[in-house]
Amino acid sequence: MKIIKTKRELREELNKHRKENKTIGFVPTMGYLHEGHLSLIRKSAQENDITVVSIFVNPTQFGPNEDFEKYPRDLERDAKLAESAGADYIFNPEVSEMYPEGYLTYCYVKDITKKLCGKSRPTHFEGVTTVCLKLFNIVRPNRAYFGQKDAQQLAVIKRMVKDLDLELEIVPCPIVRDYDNLALSSRNVYLSQEERKEALCLSKSLFEAKRMIDGGERDSAKIKEKMKKIIGASKLAKIDYVEIVDADTLEDNAAIKDNTLIAVAAYFGSTRLIDNIIIHF
């Protein structure tokens, strides 16, 4: 496996593989890899000849008072994990490589970026779509792999790829959960022992929603009310949102139907966590 720092070198390397008609899979990350990331890398390695993993803490997707400076970084650790999962290249550019002096161009997806996480993080998705579009143009993958935990991000990226006629396949991958059902996240390292224990209310609320639906409940308002009670019973949880929406358009679903996204976000101390399930019939 090779670690590459510049766009030029990465393009030169990947062009050699394209000349040999090799397929390229891409896993964009901000690093501090966990089993969720590794599951994406393994799937890419299974489905493609070459797998590229980007490790780049993207400043444009952090708000003014968010955790850009303290976001966990450990390239040596990440490189070992990525290689063990089947990565062939790590692209680890400096901020100045991605956003050189005088940079002015951004990509913005309307409407669906204003819902869910977009309400409390209004500039977040512009940063996500901009960096992903840049990375797609640099790597030019056949397939790109995204975890379902960031369900809104996945919907936004799929919309951008469709609307801009990008020639790549977006591959959604299931949420990976820890032994206690907490959805894996690089930000979990911020949690105190007590906060981590309390954070389990998110998955509990989602599993209760699934139980209600399996029992025949279809009224979204009743399901959300029950979920809020479960999360609200935690002494540390501060709810950001509990929403039931269409998984593609993110429009509210008054009643449960196929392809419904049930999504939650809450703060535990200063750490904001998200989780979700998708309902299919």
Coordinates of N, CA and C in Angstrom, one line a residue, residues 56-260:
F56 N -8.8 12.7 4.9 CA -8.7 14.1 4.9 C -9.8 14.8 5.8
V57 N -9.3 15.4 6.8 CA -10.3 16.1 7.7 C -10.6 17.4 7.0
N58 N -11.8 17.5 6.4 CA -12.2 18.5 5.5 C -12.7 19.8 6.3
P59 N -12.0 20.9 6.3 CA -12.4 22.0 7.1 C -13.7 22.7 6.6
T60 N -14.0 22.5 5.4 CA -15.2 23.2 4.9 C -16.5 22.6 5.3
Q61 N -16.5 21.4 5.9 CA -17.8 20.8 6.4 C -17.9 21.0 7.9
F62 N -17.0 21.8 8.6 CA -17.2 22.1 10.0 C -17.7 23.5 10.2
G63 N -18.6 23.7 11.1 CA -19.1 25.0 11.4 C -18.1 25.7 12.3
P64 N -18.4 27.0 12.6 CA -17.5 27.9 13.3 C -17.1 27.3 14.7
N65 N -18.1 26.7 15.4 CA -17.8 26.2 16.8 C -17.8 24.7 16.9
E66 N -17.5 24.1 15.7 CA -17.4 22.6 15.7 C -16.0 22.1 16.0
D67 N -15.8 20.8 15.8 CA -14.6 20.2 16.4 C -13.5 19.9 15.3
F68 N -13.3 20.8 14.4 CA -12.2 20.6 13.4 C -10.9 20.4 14.0
E69 N -10.5 21.3 14.9 CA -9.1 21.3 15.5 C -8.9 20.0 16.3
K70 N -9.9 19.6 17.0 CA -9.7 18.4 17.9 C -10.2 17.1 17.3
Y71 N -10.6 17.1 16.1 CA -11.1 15.9 15.4 C -9.9 14.9 15.4
P72 N -10.1 13.6 15.9 CA -9.0 12.7 16.1 C -8.3 12.4 14.8
R73 N -7.0 12.4 14.8 CA -6.1 12.2 13.7 C -5.0 11.2 14.1
D74 N -4.8 10.2 13.3 CA -3.7 9.2 13.6 C -3.4 8.5 12.3
L75 N -2.6 9.0 11.4 CA -2.3 8.5 10.1 C -1.6 7.1 10.2
E76 N -0.7 7.0 11.1 CA 0.0 5.7 11.2 C -0.9 4.6 11.5
R77 N -1.8 4.8 12.5 CA -2.8 3.8 12.9 C -3.7 3.5 11.7
D78 N -4.2 4.6 11.1 CA -5.1 4.4 10.0 C -4.5 3.6 8.8
A79 N -3.3 3.9 8.5 CA -2.6 3.2 7.4 C -2.6 1.7 7.6
K80 N -2.2 1.3 8.8 CA -2.2 -0.1 9.1 C -3.5 -0.8 9.0
L81 N -4.6 -0.1 9.5 CA -5.9 -0.6 9.4 C -6.4 -0.7 8.0
A82 N -6.2 0.4 7.2 CA -6.6 0.4 5.8 C -5.9 -0.7 5.0
E83 N -4.6 -0.9 5.2 CA -3.9 -1.9 4.5 C -4.4 -3.3 4.8
S84 N -4.7 -3.5 6.1 CA -5.2 -4.8 6.5 C -6.6 -5.1 5.9
A85 N -7.4 -4.1 5.6 CA -8.7 -4.3 5.0 C -8.6 -4.4 3.5
G86 N -7.5 -4.1 2.9 CA -7.3 -4.3 1.4 C -7.1 -3.1 0.6
A87 N -6.8 -1.9 1.3 CA -6.6 -0.7 0.5 C -5.2 -0.8 -0.2
D88 N -5.2 -0.2 -1.4 CA -4.0 -0.1 -2.2 C -3.3 1.2 -2.1
Y89 N -4.1 2.3 -1.9 CA -3.6 3.6 -1.8 C -4.3 4.4 -0.7
I90 N -3.6 5.2 0.0 CA -4.2 6.2 0.9 C -3.9 7.6 0.3
F91 N -4.9 8.4 0.1 CA -4.7 9.8 -0.4 C -4.9 10.7 0.8
N92 N -3.8 11.3 1.3 CA -3.8 12.1 2.5 C -3.2 13.5 2.2
P93 N -4.0 14.3 1.5 CA -3.5 15.6 1.2 C -3.5 16.6 2.3
E94 N -2.7 17.7 2.2 CA -2.8 18.8 3.1 C -4.0 19.7 2.7
V95 N -4.5 20.5 3.6 CA -5.6 21.4 3.3 C -5.2 22.3 2.1
S96 N -4.0 22.7 2.0 CA -3.6 23.6 0.9 C -3.6 22.9 -0.4
E97 N -3.5 21.6 -0.4 CA -3.5 20.8 -1.7 C -4.9 20.8 -2.2
M98 N -5.9 20.7 -1.3 CA -7.3 20.6 -1.7 C -7.9 22.0 -1.9
Y99 N -7.5 23.0 -1.1 CA -8.1 24.3 -1.2 C -6.9 25.3 -1.2
P100 N -6.3 25.4 -2.4 CA -5.1 26.4 -2.5 C -5.6 27.8 -2.3
E101 N -4.6 28.7 -2.1 CA -4.9 30.1 -1.9 C -5.7 30.7 -3.0
G102 N -6.8 31.4 -2.7 CA -7.6 31.9 -3.7 C -8.8 31.0 -4.1
Y103 N -9.0 29.9 -3.5 CA -10.0 29.0 -3.8 C -11.4 29.6 -3.6
L104 N -12.3 29.5 -4.6 CA -13.6 30.2 -4.6 C -14.8 29.3 -5.0
T105 N -14.6 28.1 -5.4 CA -15.7 27.3 -6.0 C -16.3 26.3 -5.1
Y106 N -17.6 26.3 -4.9 CA -18.2 25.3 -4.0 C -19.4 24.7 -4.7
C107 N -19.8 23.5 -4.3 CA -20.9 22.8 -4.9 C -22.1 22.7 -3.8
Y108 N -23.3 23.0 -4.2 CA -24.4 23.1 -3.3 C -25.6 22.4 -3.8
V109 N -26.1 21.4 -3.1 CA -27.3 20.7 -3.4 C -28.5 21.4 -2.6
K110 N -29.5 21.8 -3.3 CA -30.6 22.5 -2.7 C -31.6 21.6 -1.9
D111 N -32.4 22.2 -1.1 CA -33.6 21.6 -0.4 C -33.2 20.5 0.6
I112 N -32.7 19.3 0.1 CA -32.5 18.2 1.0 C -31.4 18.5 2.0
T113 N -30.5 19.5 1.7 CA -29.5 19.8 2.6 C -30.0 20.7 3.8
K114 N -31.2 21.2 3.7 CA -31.7 22.1 4.7 C -32.5 21.3 5.8
K115 N -32.7 20.0 5.6 CA -33.5 19.2 6.5 C -32.5 18.5 7.5
L116 N -33.1 17.8 8.5 CA -32.4 17.0 9.4 C -31.1 17.7 10.0
C117 N -29.9 17.1 9.7 CA -28.7 17.7 10.2 C -28.5 19.1 9.6
G118 N -29.0 19.4 8.4 CA -28.8 20.7 7.8 C -29.4 21.8 8.6
K119 N -30.4 21.5 9.4 CA -31.1 22.6 10.2 C -30.1 23.2 11.3
S120 N -29.3 22.3 11.9 CA -28.4 22.8 12.9 C -27.0 23.0 12.4
R121 N -26.7 22.4 11.2 CA -25.4 22.6 10.6 C -25.6 23.1 9.1
P122 N -25.9 24.4 9.0 CA -26.3 24.9 7.7 C -25.3 24.9 6.6
T123 N -24.0 24.9 7.0 CA -23.0 25.0 6.0 C -22.3 23.6 5.7
H124 N -22.7 22.6 6.5 CA -22.0 21.3 6.5 C -22.0 20.6 5.2
F125 N -23.2 20.5 4.6 CA -23.3 19.7 3.3 C -22.7 20.4 2.1
E126 N -22.6 21.7 2.1 CA -21.9 22.4 1.0 C -20.4 21.9 1.1
G127 N -19.9 21.8 2.3 CA -18.5 21.3 2.4 C -18.4 19.9 2.0
V128 N -19.4 19.0 2.4 CA -19.3 17.6 2.0 C -19.4 17.4 0.5
T129 N -20.3 18.1 -0.1 CA -20.5 17.9 -1.6 C -19.3 18.5 -2.4
T130 N -18.8 19.6 -1.9 CA -17.6 20.2 -2.6 C -16.4 19.2 -2.5
V131 N -16.1 18.7 -1.3 CA -14.9 17.9 -1.2 C -15.1 16.6 -1.9
C132 N -16.3 16.0 -1.8 CA -16.6 14.7 -2.5 C -16.5 14.9 -4.1
L133 N -17.0 16.0 -4.6 CA -16.9 16.3 -6.0 C -15.5 16.4 -6.4
K134 N -14.7 17.1 -5.6 CA -13.2 17.2 -5.9 C -12.5 15.9 -5.9
L135 N -12.8 15.1 -4.9 CA -12.2 13.8 -4.7 C -12.7 12.8 -5.9
F136 N -13.9 12.9 -6.2 CA -14.4 12.1 -7.4 C -13.6 12.5 -8.6
N137 N -13.4 13.7 -8.8 CA -12.7 14.2 -10.0 C -11.2 13.8 -10.0
I138 N -10.6 13.8 -8.8 CA -9.2 13.4 -8.7 C -9.0 11.9 -8.8
V139 N -9.9 11.1 -8.2 CA -9.7 9.6 -8.2 C -10.4 9.0 -9.4
R140 N -11.5 9.6 -9.8 CA -12.2 9.0 -11.0 C -12.6 7.6 -10.8
P141 N -13.2 7.2 -9.7 CA -13.5 5.8 -9.4 C -14.7 5.3 -10.2
N142 N -14.7 4.0 -10.3 CA -15.9 3.3 -10.9 C -17.0 3.2 -9.8
R143 N -16.6 3.1 -8.6 CA -17.6 3.0 -7.5 C -17.0 3.7 -6.3
A144 N -17.9 4.3 -5.5 CA -17.6 5.0 -4.2 C -18.5 4.4 -3.2
Y145 N -17.9 4.2 -2.0 CA -18.6 3.5 -0.9 C -18.9 4.4 0.3
F146 N -20.1 4.4 0.7 CA -20.6 5.3 1.8 C -21.4 4.5 2.8
G147 N -21.2 4.8 4.1 CA -21.9 4.1 5.2 C -23.3 4.7 5.3
Q148 N -24.3 3.8 5.6 CA -25.7 4.2 5.8 C -25.9 5.0 7.1
K149 N -24.9 5.0 8.0 CA -25.1 5.8 9.3 C -25.3 7.3 8.9
D150 N -24.5 7.8 8.0 CA -24.7 9.1 7.5 C -25.7 9.2 6.4
A151 N -27.0 8.9 6.7 CA -28.0 8.7 5.7 C -28.3 9.9 4.9
Q152 N -28.3 11.1 5.6 CA -28.6 12.3 4.8 C -27.4 12.6 3.9
Q153 N -26.2 12.4 4.4 CA -25.0 12.6 3.5 C -25.1 11.7 2.3
L154 N -25.5 10.4 2.5 CA -25.7 9.5 1.4 C -26.7 10.0 0.4
A155 N -27.9 10.4 0.9 CA -28.9 11.0 0.0 C -28.4 12.2 -0.8
V156 N -27.7 13.0 -0.2 CA -27.2 14.3 -0.8 C -26.1 13.9 -1.9
I157 N -25.2 13.0 -1.6 CA -24.2 12.6 -2.5 C -24.9 11.9 -3.7
K158 N -25.8 11.0 -3.5 CA -26.5 10.4 -4.6 C -27.2 11.4 -5.5
R159 N -27.8 12.4 -4.9 CA -28.5 13.4 -5.7 C -27.5 14.2 -6.5
M160 N -26.3 14.6 -5.9 CA -25.3 15.3 -6.6 C -24.8 14.5 -7.8
V161 N -24.5 13.2 -7.6 CA -24.0 12.4 -8.7 C -25.0 12.3 -9.8
K162 N -26.3 12.1 -9.4 CA -27.3 12.1 -10.5 C -27.5 13.4 -11.2
D163 N -27.6 14.5 -10.5 CA -27.8 15.8 -11.1 C -26.7 16.3 -12.0
L164 N -25.5 15.9 -11.6 CA -24.3 16.4 -12.3 C -23.8 15.4 -13.3
D165 N -24.5 14.3 -13.5 CA -24.2 13.3 -14.5 C -22.8 12.7 -14.3
L166 N -22.4 12.4 -13.0 CA -21.1 11.9 -12.8 C -21.1 10.4 -13.1
E167 N -20.1 9.9 -13.7 CA -20.0 8.5 -14.2 C -19.4 7.6 -13.1
L168 N -20.1 7.4 -12.0 CA -19.7 6.5 -11.0 C -20.9 5.9 -10.3
E169 N -20.7 4.8 -9.6 CA -21.8 4.1 -8.9 C -21.5 4.4 -7.4
I170 N -22.6 4.9 -6.7 CA -22.5 5.1 -5.3 C -23.1 3.8 -4.6
V171 N -22.2 3.2 -3.7 CA -22.6 2.0 -3.1 C -22.9 2.2 -1.6
P172 N -24.1 2.1 -1.2 CA -24.4 2.2 0.2 C -24.1 1.0 1.0
C173 N -23.6 1.1 2.2 CA -23.2 0.0 3.0 C -23.8 0.1 4.4
P174 N -24.2 -1.1 5.0 CA -24.9 -1.1 6.3 C -24.2 -0.4 7.4
I175 N -25.0 0.1 8.4 CA -24.4 0.6 9.6 C -23.7 -0.5 10.4
V176 N -22.5 -0.3 10.9 CA -21.8 -1.2 11.8 C -22.0 -0.7 13.2
R177 N -22.4 -1.6 14.1 CA -22.6 -1.3 15.5 C -21.6 -2.0 16.4
D178 N -21.3 -1.3 17.5 CA -20.4 -1.9 18.5 C -21.2 -3.0 19.3
Y179 N -20.5 -3.6 20.2 CA -21.1 -4.7 21.0 C -22.4 -4.3 21.7
D180 N -22.5 -3.1 22.1 CA -23.7 -2.6 22.8 C -24.7 -1.9 21.9
N181 N -24.5 -2.0 20.6 CA -25.4 -1.5 19.6 C -25.3 0.0 19.3
L182 N -24.3 0.7 19.9 CA -24.0 2.0 19.6 C -23.4 2.1 18.2
A183 N -23.9 2.9 17.3 CA -23.4 3.0 15.9 C -22.0 3.5 16.0
L184 N -21.1 2.8 15.2 CA -19.7 3.2 15.3 C -19.5 4.6 14.6
S185 N -18.7 5.4 15.3 CA -18.4 6.8 14.8 C -17.0 7.2 15.4
S186 N -16.3 7.9 14.6 CA -15.0 8.4 15.0 C -15.2 9.3 16.3
R187 N -16.3 10.0 16.4 CA -16.6 10.9 17.5 C -16.9 10.2 18.8
N188 N -17.1 8.9 18.7 CA -17.4 8.1 20.0 C -16.3 8.2 21.0
V189 N -15.1 8.5 20.5 CA -13.9 8.6 21.4 C -14.1 9.8 22.3
Y190 N -14.9 10.8 22.0 CA -15.1 12.0 22.8 C -16.0 11.7 24.0
L191 N -16.7 10.6 24.0 CA -17.7 10.3 25.1 C -17.0 9.8 26.3
S192 N -17.5 10.3 27.5 CA -17.1 9.8 28.7 C -17.8 8.4 28.9
Q193 N -17.4 7.7 29.9 CA -18.0 6.3 30.1 C -19.5 6.5 30.4
E194 N -19.9 7.5 31.1 CA -21.3 7.7 31.4 C -22.1 8.2 30.2
E195 N -21.5 9.1 29.4 CA -22.1 9.5 28.2 C -22.3 8.4 27.2
R196 N -21.3 7.5 27.1 CA -21.5 6.4 26.1 C -22.6 5.5 26.6
K197 N -22.7 5.2 27.9 CA -23.8 4.4 28.4 C -25.2 5.1 28.0
E198 N -25.3 6.4 28.3 CA -26.5 7.1 28.0 C -26.8 7.2 26.5
A199 N -25.8 7.2 25.7 CA -26.0 7.3 24.2 C -26.7 6.1 23.6
L200 N -26.8 5.0 24.4 CA -27.5 3.8 23.9 C -29.0 4.1 23.7
C201 N -29.5 5.2 24.3 CA -30.9 5.5 24.1 C -31.2 5.7 22.6
L202 N -30.2 6.1 21.8 CA -30.5 6.3 20.4 C -30.9 5.0 19.7
S203 N -30.1 4.0 19.8 CA -30.4 2.8 19.2 C -31.6 2.1 19.8
K204 N -31.8 2.3 21.1 CA -33.0 1.7 21.7 C -34.2 2.3 21.2
S205 N -34.2 3.6 20.9 CA -35.4 4.3 20.3 C -35.7 3.8 18.9
L206 N -34.6 3.6 18.2 CA -34.8 3.1 16.8 C -35.3 1.6 16.8
F207 N -34.8 0.8 17.7 CA -35.2 -0.6 17.7 C -36.7 -0.7 18.2
E208 N -37.1 0.3 19.1 CA -38.5 0.3 19.5 C -39.4 0.7 18.4
A209 N -38.9 1.7 17.6 CA -39.7 2.1 16.4 C -39.9 0.9 15.4
K210 N -38.8 0.1 15.2 CA -38.9 -1.0 14.4 C -39.9 -2.1 15.0
R211 N -39.8 -2.2 16.3 CA -40.8 -3.2 16.9 C -42.2 -2.7 16.7
M212 N -42.5 -1.4 16.9 CA -43.8 -0.9 16.7 C -44.3 -1.1 15.3
I213 N -43.4 -0.9 14.3 CA -43.8 -1.1 12.9 C -44.0 -2.5 12.6
D214 N -43.2 -3.4 13.1 CA -43.4 -4.8 12.9 C -44.7 -5.3 13.5
G215 N -45.2 -4.6 14.5 CA -46.4 -4.9 15.2 C -47.6 -4.3 14.5
G216 N -47.4 -3.5 13.4 CA -48.5 -3.0 12.6 C -48.7 -1.5 12.7
E217 N -47.9 -0.8 13.6 CA -48.1 0.7 13.7 C -47.6 1.4 12.5
R218 N -48.3 2.3 11.9 CA -47.9 3.0 10.7 C -48.0 4.6 10.9
D219 N -48.5 5.0 12.1 CA -48.6 6.5 12.4 C -47.2 7.0 12.8
S220 N -46.6 7.8 12.0 CA -45.3 8.3 12.3 C -45.3 9.2 13.6
A221 N -46.3 9.9 13.8 CA -46.4 10.8 15.0 C -46.3 10.0 16.3
K222 N -47.0 8.8 16.3 CA -47.0 8.0 17.5 C -45.7 7.4 17.7
I223 N -45.0 7.0 16.6 CA -43.7 6.4 16.7 C -42.7 7.4 17.2
K224 N -42.7 8.6 16.7 CA -41.8 9.7 17.1 C -42.0 10.0 18.6
E225 N -43.3 10.0 19.0 CA -43.6 10.4 20.4 C -42.9 9.3 21.3
K226 N -43.0 8.0 21.0 CA -42.4 7.0 21.8 C -40.9 7.1 21.8
M227 N -40.3 7.4 20.6 CA -38.9 7.5 20.5 C -38.4 8.7 21.4
K228 N -39.1 9.8 21.3 CA -38.6 11.0 22.1 C -38.7 10.7 23.6
K229 N -39.7 9.9 24.0 CA -39.8 9.5 25.4 C -38.6 8.7 25.9
I230 N -38.2 7.7 25.0 CA -37.0 6.9 25.3 C -35.7 7.7 25.4
I231 N -35.5 8.6 24.4 CA -34.3 9.4 24.4 C -34.4 10.4 25.6
G232 N -35.6 11.0 25.8 CA -35.8 12.0 26.8 C -35.6 11.5 28.2
A233 N -35.7 10.1 28.4 CA -35.5 9.5 29.7 C -34.0 9.5 30.1
S234 N -33.1 9.7 29.1 CA -31.7 9.8 29.4 C -31.4 11.2 30.1
K235 N -30.7 11.1 31.2 CA -30.4 12.4 31.9 C -29.4 13.2 31.2
L236 N -28.7 12.7 30.2 CA -27.6 13.4 29.5 C -28.0 13.8 28.1
A237 N -29.0 13.2 27.5 CA -29.3 13.4 26.1 C -30.0 14.7 25.9
K238 N -29.6 15.5 24.9 CA -30.3 16.7 24.4 C -30.6 16.5 22.9
I239 N -31.9 16.3 22.7 CA -32.4 15.9 21.3 C -32.2 17.0 20.3
D240 N -31.6 16.7 19.2 CA -31.5 17.6 18.1 C -32.7 17.4 17.2
Y241 N -33.0 16.2 16.8 CA -34.2 15.9 16.0 C -34.5 14.4 16.1
V242 N -35.8 14.1 15.9 CA -36.3 12.7 15.7 C -37.2 12.9 14.5
E243 N -36.8 12.3 13.4 CA -37.6 12.5 12.1 C -37.9 11.2 11.4
I244 N -39.0 11.2 10.7 CA -39.4 10.0 9.9 C -39.7 10.6 8.5
V245 N -38.9 10.2 7.5 CA -38.9 10.8 6.2 C -38.7 9.8 5.1
D246 N -38.9 10.2 3.9 CA -38.5 9.4 2.8 C -37.0 9.3 2.7
A247 N -36.4 8.1 2.5 CA -35.0 8.0 2.5 C -34.2 8.7 1.4
D248 N -35.0 9.0 0.3 CA -34.3 9.6 -0.9 C -34.6 11.1 -0.9
T249 N -35.8 11.5 -0.7 CA -36.2 12.9 -0.8 C -36.1 13.7 0.5
L250 N -36.1 12.9 1.6 CA -36.1 13.5 3.0 C -37.4 14.3 3.3
E251 N -38.4 14.1 2.5 CA -39.7 14.7 2.8 C -40.4 13.9 3.9
D252 N -41.1 14.6 4.8 CA -41.7 14.0 5.9 C -42.7 12.9 5.5
N253 N -42.7 11.8 6.2 CA -43.7 10.7 6.0 C -44.6 10.7 7.1
A254 N -45.9 11.0 6.9 CA -46.9 11.0 8.0 C -47.2 9.6 8.4
A255 N -47.0 8.7 7.4 CA -47.3 7.3 7.7 C -46.1 6.5 7.1
I256 N -45.8 5.4 7.8 CA -44.7 4.5 7.4 C -45.0 3.8 6.1
K257 N -44.0 3.9 5.2 CA -44.2 3.2 3.9 C -42.8 2.6 3.6
D258 N -42.7 2.0 2.4 CA -41.4 1.4 2.0 C -40.4 2.6 1.8
N259 N -39.2 2.3 2.1 CA -38.0 3.2 2.0 C -38.2 4.4 2.9
T260 N -38.6 4.2 4.1 CA -38.8 5.2 5.1 C -37.5 5.3 6.0

